[in-house]
Amino acid sequence: MTIIPALFTVYKIRQLFNNILMSLGLMLIIPSMAISGGFENKTLAQKSVSMAGVFTGIANDASAAWFNPSAMSFFEAPKFMAGINYSSPATSYLSPYSGNHNMKSVNFIPFHLYGAFMLNDRTFVGIAVNKPFRYESNWESDWPGRYISTYSKFSVTSIKPSIGYRLNDNFSIGAGISLNFCKQEDTRMIPVTSDDGDIISTFEGNGLAFGFDLTASYKPNDETTLGLSLKSGSEYKMDDGEITFQRIPTAVQEIYPEKSDAKSSMKTPWSISVGMAKNISRKLMIAAEIKYALWSGTDSTAFEVKENQDLSYGIGKEYENSLYLGAGSEYTVSDNIRVRAGVGYETGAIKDQFLDPRIPDADKYIFAFGGTFKFSDFMSIDISYMLENYTEREATNSQYNFTGNYKTFTNTFGISLNYEFE
Amino acid sequence: MIPVLILAATLFAGCSPELTEPRYNDGDADFSKFIAIGGGLAAGYGDNALHKVNQQYSFPAIMGERFLKTSGTTYLQPLMNDGDGLGLLNNARHVYKLTNSDCGAPFIKALPISPTGDLTNTAWIGAAIQYQNLSVPGSRISDLDKQTFGDPNPLIGNKFYARFASNPGQSTVLNDAIIQNPTFYALLIGLEDIYAYAAGGGVQSKDSITSSSTFEAELITITGALNSVNAKGIIGTIPYPNTIPYFISIPWNGLELDATTAANYTQLYQSLNPAISFHEGFNAFVVSDTSAPAGRRQMIEGEMVLLRTSIDSIKCHGLGSLIGIPGKNYLSIQEVNEINNAIDGYNNIIRSTAMINNLAVAELDNLFNRLLSEYTFSGAVYSSSYIFNSAFSTDGFYPSPRGNALIANEFINTINQYYSARIPLADVNSYPTPFIP
């Protein structure tokens, strides 16, 4: 590569960075602007978790295969990681009529597998398997919102092969294509009530969608890295779903089938992340990240009941784009031990009049810490803890005329095992 | 390491955020002694009977339960015994049953749950107990200050008042209210004064509409008596028949005919003067009308078929087509106008009396009007339809417990505004609803 195009590229990238940073900065000073959230899973690898989600600019372990494949090409040897997280969200709903109602416990135990393989000294290929999107809510069957939702779940399992290519000592690019499997469940009560109780309606569906990402890393010097990641959205069509109705009164058996083919669709958003990491001393690294997620492109969900279209129902949704800001640092205690901490803030993606108890989203503060213990030349473990503290939110959903205050916090613990050739 | 994580996680599990309830208050009112006076609707009459389940969720009982958040105390009602209750005609409460049709698919019909009502309920339970819900099914406004209304002889008094009157035959509903020194009251009276006539088919019924001058005089007496003990209060307005399933669930033009039947009927009625012709689809019902030249005519828009008309007879036995719907089963346009005019008059009197006495007005007629189009509450739809999505009990006239909660919320909303109070509304969906068979 000649020097001219390389410089040109660097110039262009800088310009792009400037533009993005400027637009993100502009968004920050517009107070009504809400930032991201929605149902993205932040517990995808422990270094990221322990720095409150900051990793795009760091991307120095195998999880770069997910966060920023371009950074793999700066590795000197292959890296692998396997890990698991445990999240227990706790949500309370304050009814204007009947006080506090706590969501039943939902435990989320996502795993992740990452590998970065060296093809040559400029090129790495990566593989990432994880669960990048997910929501789950589980309410008592007699709670005030039972005609909206008693149980709902949407989770995406992603398999993403990727490639990172180093253009020169300072600059690399990467790309990945993800194959995403989703699973959706949606259970609610219908106010057609026999002496057995309300009708129970349960939708279950699976879908498949592709996605991709484009990433870039820039190392102006040995102490500084910048990362950029653009992730595509995906659209999941669950055409082969099924809906079941239970406790159907005899008088309406002609209307409600016990079981019917059904379909639904879901979208996950496009997003762009910009991160930076800097070693400010031999022992201390600081990092920051901004992420902008285009939730506004993900619209309403319709559950279509094929045997009786009259029973089809929809979840009206209007998301707004969300902004995440995070900062973290890593301190090298000794050759074997590193500790990390981070803070973050993310805006909720769901507007008040569309907030429903399936996803009690809100602006949230993130506090996290963790560390790495290296117990051989090749192996180390990362552990992490993260608290996502959602701000209390009062909202009236206009579709359901459902009012209340929501408050959520999520505790997440995690452990990952790294195997790195040095 | 993983066990440690799980241990740490379980420490957090079961720990949920607590949200703080707002501070509720009485505002300018005082709900420490809340009483209700009224007729069947306020008593919690429903499913064609006074029975315990519906009584427990009468709108005054729901209000009383809400007032517990501030100054209220346990709300005492003259509850019926467990079981099937007792109707005005000594019948048992009605439930929806899947009923065989003489000519088609089974259909849902409200039928008594047992052959007779529970007459043991007429035993006197009024000794030394001050009931806060003094509403009596079947009471007209002038009954409230009438001693004979509580006479134990059912030919003289009302069995529903006689059972809890403080001194049957001597005490009056109004006095039983006044002696409690109520701080606040809800009054919903006047439905029986009009609807005994309306539900009985108008002029064919044995009842008449209480004149508005009587209504006004009585209302002044009642509010004056309650004023004398410094009670504040709220009065409900009277809903119109075109917002109640009993009068609208069988539409005036609900005679559905196929082309052949329509042609046959047209031929049959050709000799009638004036002749009646039918067409495929929905036609106006044929009613008996002695004032019509041929004694029979088709209904016109605005007229109402009463819910007690047998749908199976319409479908299978030519009622409303070959046979005219009898006068006691429908309201002619004159009768509907007479009823609407009377309600207009009552509601004007209610509003002006309330204004003079500084009382709040719960616009029930407005609420019932809003239910004509669907009203969503926490994901459930309520309307003035019959059986499904209905705010009404199996009788199609009195509200179900959920309908009572909607009414209680209308009262509470008004109270919150008028008296600058903060009383929480009722969670409508948490109350029972008639079972679909």
PDB file of C-alpha atoms in Angstrom, chain B residues 180-371:
ATOM      1  CA  GLN B 180     -74.923   7.658  62.325  1.00  0.00           C
ATOM      2  CA  ASN B 181     -73.722  11.254  62.029  1.00  0.00           C
ATOM      3  CA  PRO B 182     -72.175  10.610  58.644  1.00  0.00           C
ATOM      4  CA  THR B 183     -69.247  12.790  57.605  1.00  0.00           C
ATOM      5  CA  PHE B 184     -69.675  11.927  53.943  1.00  0.00           C
ATOM      6  CA  TYR B 185     -72.303  10.324  51.810  1.00  0.00           C
ATOM      7  CA  ALA B 186     -72.877   9.015  48.303  1.00  0.00           C
ATOM      8  CA  LEU B 187     -76.409   9.241  46.972  1.00  0.00           C
ATOM      9  CA  LEU B 188     -77.615   7.472  43.863  1.00  0.00           C
ATOM     10  CA  ILE B 189     -81.389   7.515  43.795  1.00  0.00           C
ATOM     11  CA  GLY B 190     -83.973   7.787  41.080  1.00  0.00           C
ATOM     12  CA  LEU B 191     -83.198   4.774  38.894  1.00  0.00           C
ATOM     13  CA  GLU B 192     -86.113   2.773  40.264  1.00  0.00           C
ATOM     14  CA  ASP B 193     -88.356   5.845  39.875  1.00  0.00           C
ATOM     15  CA  ILE B 194     -87.848   5.597  36.123  1.00  0.00           C
ATOM     16  CA  TYR B 195     -86.535   2.159  35.298  1.00  0.00           C
ATOM     17  CA  ALA B 196     -89.316   0.145  36.976  1.00  0.00           C
ATOM     18  CA  TYR B 197     -91.438   1.662  34.244  1.00  0.00           C
ATOM     19  CA  ALA B 198     -88.830   1.303  31.498  1.00  0.00           C
ATOM     20  CA  ALA B 199     -87.802  -2.281  32.230  1.00  0.00           C
ATOM     21  CA  GLY B 200     -91.447  -3.281  32.515  1.00  0.00           C
ATOM     22  CA  GLY B 201     -92.114  -2.198  28.955  1.00  0.00           C
ATOM     23  CA  GLY B 202     -93.393   1.338  29.616  1.00  0.00           C
ATOM     24  CA  VAL B 203     -97.161   1.852  29.699  1.00  0.00           C
ATOM     25  CA  GLN B 204     -97.666  -1.932  29.731  1.00  0.00           C
ATOM     26  CA  SER B 205     -95.820  -2.156  33.049  1.00  0.00           C
ATOM     27  CA  LYS B 206     -97.693  -1.792  36.334  1.00  0.00           C
ATOM     28  CA  ASP B 207     -95.277   1.005  37.304  1.00  0.00           C
ATOM     29  CA  SER B 208     -95.166   4.674  36.559  1.00  0.00           C
ATOM     30  CA  ILE B 209     -92.476   7.324  36.505  1.00  0.00           C
ATOM     31  CA  THR B 210     -92.196   9.462  39.632  1.00  0.00           C
ATOM     32  CA  SER B 211     -92.930  13.051  38.716  1.00  0.00           C
ATOM     33  CA  SER B 212     -89.992  15.411  38.672  1.00  0.00           C
ATOM     34  CA  SER B 213     -91.703  17.668  41.186  1.00  0.00           C
ATOM     35  CA  THR B 214     -91.879  14.785  43.675  1.00  0.00           C
ATOM     36  CA  PHE B 215     -88.284  13.897  42.878  1.00  0.00           C
ATOM     37  CA  GLU B 216     -87.168  17.467  43.505  1.00  0.00           C
ATOM     38  CA  ALA B 217     -89.073  17.828  46.776  1.00  0.00           C
ATOM     39  CA  GLU B 218     -87.718  14.519  48.078  1.00  0.00           C
ATOM     40  CA  LEU B 219     -84.181  15.291  47.016  1.00  0.00           C
ATOM     41  CA  ILE B 220     -84.354  18.618  48.880  1.00  0.00           C
ATOM     42  CA  THR B 221     -85.595  16.778  51.978  1.00  0.00           C
ATOM     43  CA  ILE B 222     -82.810  14.215  51.807  1.00  0.00           C
ATOM     44  CA  THR B 223     -79.950  16.631  51.135  1.00  0.00           C
ATOM     45  CA  GLY B 224     -81.366  18.999  53.744  1.00  0.00           C
ATOM     46  CA  ALA B 225     -81.420  16.272  56.392  1.00  0.00           C
ATOM     47  CA  LEU B 226     -77.840  15.297  55.586  1.00  0.00           C
ATOM     48  CA  ASN B 227     -76.813  18.956  55.583  1.00  0.00           C
ATOM     49  CA  SER B 228     -78.228  19.281  59.069  1.00  0.00           C
ATOM     50  CA  VAL B 229     -75.585  16.877  60.364  1.00  0.00           C
ATOM     51  CA  ASN B 230     -72.884  18.654  58.307  1.00  0.00           C
ATOM     52  CA  ALA B 231     -72.235  15.739  56.019  1.00  0.00           C
ATOM     53  CA  LYS B 232     -70.526  16.457  52.738  1.00  0.00           C
ATOM     54  CA  GLY B 233     -71.383  14.278  49.813  1.00  0.00           C
ATOM     55  CA  ILE B 234     -71.701  13.322  46.196  1.00  0.00           C
ATOM     56  CA  ILE B 235     -74.794  12.597  44.111  1.00  0.00           C
ATOM     57  CA  GLY B 236     -74.804  10.427  41.016  1.00  0.00           C
ATOM     58  CA  THR B 237     -76.785  11.224  37.883  1.00  0.00           C
ATOM     59  CA  ILE B 238     -79.114   8.770  36.148  1.00  0.00           C
ATOM     60  CA  PRO B 239     -77.867   6.938  33.027  1.00  0.00           C
ATOM     61  CA  TYR B 240     -80.006   6.735  29.912  1.00  0.00           C
ATOM     62  CA  PRO B 241     -81.536   3.503  28.551  1.00  0.00           C
ATOM     63  CA  ASN B 242     -79.598   3.759  25.260  1.00  0.00           C
ATOM     64  CA  THR B 243     -76.431   3.076  27.304  1.00  0.00           C
ATOM     65  CA  ILE B 244     -77.670  -0.046  29.117  1.00  0.00           C
ATOM     66  CA  PRO B 245     -77.455  -3.545  27.570  1.00  0.00           C
ATOM     67  CA  TYR B 246     -80.929  -4.448  28.814  1.00  0.00           C
ATOM     68  CA  PHE B 247     -82.316  -1.952  26.310  1.00  0.00           C
ATOM     69  CA  ILE B 248     -79.830  -2.128  23.462  1.00  0.00           C
ATOM     70  CA  SER B 249     -78.349  -5.592  23.182  1.00  0.00           C
ATOM     71  CA  ILE B 250     -81.194  -6.673  20.893  1.00  0.00           C
ATOM     72  CA  PRO B 251     -81.217  -3.907  18.256  1.00  0.00           C
ATOM     73  CA  TRP B 252     -84.538  -2.667  16.876  1.00  0.00           C
ATOM     74  CA  ASN B 253     -83.450  -3.833  13.416  1.00  0.00           C
ATOM     75  CA  GLY B 254     -81.936  -7.138  14.507  1.00  0.00           C
ATOM     76  CA  LEU B 255     -84.203  -9.417  12.467  1.00  0.00           C
ATOM     77  CA  GLU B 256     -81.787 -11.226  10.196  1.00  0.00           C
ATOM     78  CA  LEU B 257     -83.393 -12.970   7.233  1.00  0.00           C
ATOM     79  CA  ASP B 258     -82.155 -14.852   4.221  1.00  0.00           C
ATOM     80  CA  ALA B 259     -83.574 -13.968   0.782  1.00  0.00           C
ATOM     81  CA  THR B 260     -86.175 -16.747   0.697  1.00  0.00           C
ATOM     82  CA  THR B 261     -87.561 -16.070   4.167  1.00  0.00           C
ATOM     83  CA  ALA B 262     -87.622 -12.345   3.469  1.00  0.00           C
ATOM     84  CA  ALA B 263     -89.643 -12.976   0.296  1.00  0.00           C
ATOM     85  CA  ASN B 264     -92.052 -15.292   2.134  1.00  0.00           C
ATOM     86  CA  TYR B 265     -92.613 -12.766   4.919  1.00  0.00           C
ATOM     87  CA  THR B 266     -93.138  -9.950   2.444  1.00  0.00           C
ATOM     88  CA  GLN B 267     -95.861 -12.003   0.813  1.00  0.00           C
ATOM     89  CA  LEU B 268     -97.430 -12.827   4.177  1.00  0.00           C
ATOM     90  CA  TYR B 269     -97.566  -9.186   5.185  1.00  0.00           C
ATOM     91  CA  GLN B 270     -98.751  -7.957   1.796  1.00  0.00           C
ATOM     92  CA  SER B 271    -102.376  -7.818   2.906  1.00  0.00           C
ATOM     93  CA  LEU B 272    -101.524  -5.812   6.014  1.00  0.00           C
ATOM     94  CA  ASN B 273    -102.357  -2.131   5.839  1.00  0.00           C
ATOM     95  CA  PRO B 274     -99.813  -0.631   5.494  1.00  0.00           C
ATOM     96  CA  ALA B 275     -98.003  -3.636   4.021  1.00  0.00           C
ATOM     97  CA  ILE B 276     -94.605  -4.620   5.380  1.00  0.00           C
ATOM     98  CA  SER B 277     -91.789  -5.729   3.145  1.00  0.00           C
ATOM     99  CA  PHE B 278     -88.630  -7.545   4.210  1.00  0.00           C
ATOM    100  CA  HIS B 279     -85.278  -7.897   2.547  1.00  0.00           C
ATOM    101  CA  GLU B 280     -82.247 -10.090   2.840  1.00  0.00           C
ATOM    102  CA  GLY B 281     -80.091  -9.097   5.818  1.00  0.00           C
ATOM    103  CA  PHE B 282     -81.184  -7.096   8.832  1.00  0.00           C
ATOM    104  CA  ASN B 283     -84.786  -5.933   9.127  1.00  0.00           C
ATOM    105  CA  ALA B 284     -86.753  -4.046  11.741  1.00  0.00           C
ATOM    106  CA  PHE B 285     -88.653  -6.338  14.094  1.00  0.00           C
ATOM    107  CA  VAL B 286     -92.430  -6.613  13.912  1.00  0.00           C
ATOM    108  CA  VAL B 287     -94.134  -5.550  17.127  1.00  0.00           C
ATOM    109  CA  SER B 288     -97.666  -5.686  18.448  1.00  0.00           C
ATOM    110  CA  ASP B 289     -99.045  -2.196  18.732  1.00  0.00           C
ATOM    111  CA  THR B 290    -102.706  -1.611  19.433  1.00  0.00           C
ATOM    112  CA  SER B 291    -102.413   1.911  18.077  1.00  0.00           C
ATOM    113  CA  ALA B 292    -101.193   0.659  14.693  1.00  0.00           C
ATOM    114  CA  PRO B 293    -103.976   0.284  12.096  1.00  0.00           C
ATOM    115  CA  ALA B 294    -103.411  -3.474  11.775  1.00  0.00           C
ATOM    116  CA  GLY B 295    -102.299  -4.008  15.381  1.00  0.00           C
ATOM    117  CA  ARG B 296     -98.825  -4.784  14.099  1.00  0.00           C
ATOM    118  CA  ARG B 297     -96.046  -2.675  12.679  1.00  0.00           C
ATOM    119  CA  GLN B 298     -92.299  -2.634  12.219  1.00  0.00           C
ATOM    120  CA  MET B 299     -90.076  -0.993  14.788  1.00  0.00           C
ATOM    121  CA  ILE B 300     -88.429   2.301  14.013  1.00  0.00           C
ATOM    122  CA  GLU B 301     -85.023   3.621  14.914  1.00  0.00           C
ATOM    123  CA  GLY B 302     -84.786   4.694  18.538  1.00  0.00           C
ATOM    124  CA  GLU B 303     -87.191   2.039  19.793  1.00  0.00           C
ATOM    125  CA  MET B 304     -85.848  -0.643  22.093  1.00  0.00           C
ATOM    126  CA  VAL B 305     -86.378  -4.388  22.466  1.00  0.00           C
ATOM    127  CA  LEU B 306     -85.984  -5.433  26.101  1.00  0.00           C
ATOM    128  CA  LEU B 307     -83.430  -8.084  26.955  1.00  0.00           C
ATOM    129  CA  ARG B 308     -86.078 -10.318  28.506  1.00  0.00           C
ATOM    130  CA  THR B 309     -87.342 -11.041  24.999  1.00  0.00           C
ATOM    131  CA  SER B 310     -86.450 -14.624  24.086  1.00  0.00           C
ATOM    132  CA  ILE B 311     -83.711 -14.665  21.491  1.00  0.00           C
ATOM    133  CA  ASP B 312     -84.490 -18.289  20.738  1.00  0.00           C
ATOM    134  CA  SER B 313     -88.110 -17.423  20.013  1.00  0.00           C
ATOM    135  CA  ILE B 314     -86.917 -14.731  17.634  1.00  0.00           C
ATOM    136  CA  LYS B 315     -84.580 -17.156  15.911  1.00  0.00           C
ATOM    137  CA  CYS B 316     -86.700 -20.301  15.887  1.00  0.00           C
ATOM    138  CA  HIS B 317     -90.361 -19.387  16.399  1.00  0.00           C
ATOM    139  CA  GLY B 318     -90.977 -16.285  14.363  1.00  0.00           C
ATOM    140  CA  LEU B 319     -91.097 -13.816  17.265  1.00  0.00           C
ATOM    141  CA  GLY B 320     -90.603 -10.334  15.943  1.00  0.00           C
ATOM    142  CA  SER B 321     -91.496 -11.471  12.438  1.00  0.00           C
ATOM    143  CA  LEU B 322     -94.494 -13.827  12.225  1.00  0.00           C
ATOM    144  CA  ILE B 323     -95.532 -12.892  15.751  1.00  0.00           C
ATOM    145  CA  GLY B 324     -95.276  -9.305  16.923  1.00  0.00           C
ATOM    146  CA  ILE B 325     -93.092  -8.623  19.944  1.00  0.00           C
ATOM    147  CA  PRO B 326     -95.590  -7.871  22.740  1.00  0.00           C
ATOM    148  CA  GLY B 327     -95.835  -4.355  24.133  1.00  0.00           C
ATOM    149  CA  LYS B 328     -94.328  -5.239  27.500  1.00  0.00           C
ATOM    150  CA  ASN B 329     -91.150  -6.412  25.734  1.00  0.00           C
ATOM    151  CA  TYR B 330     -90.301  -3.243  23.882  1.00  0.00           C
ATOM    152  CA  LEU B 331     -90.299   0.506  24.315  1.00  0.00           C
ATOM    153  CA  SER B 332     -92.010   2.580  21.653  1.00  0.00           C
ATOM    154  CA  ILE B 333     -90.449   5.840  20.556  1.00  0.00           C
ATOM    155  CA  GLN B 334     -93.002   7.719  22.697  1.00  0.00           C
ATOM    156  CA  GLU B 335     -92.031   5.678  25.736  1.00  0.00           C
ATOM    157  CA  VAL B 336     -88.313   6.163  25.084  1.00  0.00           C
ATOM    158  CA  ASN B 337     -88.851   9.917  24.780  1.00  0.00           C
ATOM    159  CA  GLU B 338     -90.892   9.952  27.975  1.00  0.00           C
ATOM    160  CA  ILE B 339     -88.108   8.095  29.802  1.00  0.00           C
ATOM    161  CA  ASN B 340     -85.340  10.280  28.397  1.00  0.00           C
ATOM    162  CA  ASN B 341     -87.270  13.432  29.282  1.00  0.00           C
ATOM    163  CA  ALA B 342     -87.772  12.193  32.827  1.00  0.00           C
ATOM    164  CA  ILE B 343     -84.025  11.455  33.141  1.00  0.00           C
ATOM    165  CA  ASP B 344     -83.199  14.898  31.747  1.00  0.00           C
ATOM    166  CA  GLY B 345     -85.458  16.387  34.389  1.00  0.00           C
ATOM    167  CA  TYR B 346     -84.003  14.316  37.264  1.00  0.00           C
ATOM    168  CA  ASN B 347     -80.430  15.030  36.243  1.00  0.00           C
ATOM    169  CA  ASN B 348     -81.081  18.755  36.065  1.00  0.00           C
ATOM    170  CA  ILE B 349     -82.617  18.617  39.540  1.00  0.00           C
ATOM    171  CA  ILE B 350     -79.657  16.575  40.800  1.00  0.00           C
ATOM    172  CA  ARG B 351     -77.161  19.070  39.391  1.00  0.00           C
ATOM    173  CA  SER B 352     -78.950  22.154  40.678  1.00  0.00           C
ATOM    174  CA  THR B 353     -79.614  20.664  44.130  1.00  0.00           C
ATOM    175  CA  ALA B 354     -75.977  19.645  44.355  1.00  0.00           C
ATOM    176  CA  MET B 355     -74.881  23.134  43.376  1.00  0.00           C
ATOM    177  CA  ILE B 356     -77.092  24.783  45.986  1.00  0.00           C
ATOM    178  CA  ASN B 357     -75.853  22.418  48.696  1.00  0.00           C
ATOM    179  CA  ASN B 358     -72.188  22.409  47.652  1.00  0.00           C
ATOM    180  CA  LEU B 359     -72.189  18.742  46.762  1.00  0.00           C
ATOM    181  CA  ALA B 360     -70.185  16.985  44.088  1.00  0.00           C
ATOM    182  CA  VAL B 361     -71.955  15.356  41.132  1.00  0.00           C
ATOM    183  CA  ALA B 362     -70.747  12.037  39.705  1.00  0.00           C
ATOM    184  CA  GLU B 363     -71.862  12.164  36.091  1.00  0.00           C
ATOM    185  CA  LEU B 364     -72.850   8.503  35.757  1.00  0.00           C
ATOM    186  CA  ASP B 365     -74.743   9.223  32.568  1.00  0.00           C
ATOM    187  CA  ASN B 366     -71.431  10.372  31.108  1.00  0.00           C
ATOM    188  CA  LEU B 367     -69.621   7.247  32.267  1.00  0.00           C
ATOM    189  CA  PHE B 368     -72.320   5.031  30.750  1.00  0.00           C
ATOM    190  CA  ASN B 369     -72.078   7.047  27.550  1.00  0.00           C
ATOM    191  CA  ARG B 370     -68.321   6.492  27.397  1.00  0.00           C
ATOM    192  CA  LEU B 371     -68.925   2.747  27.771  1.00  0.00           C
TER     193      LEU B 371
END
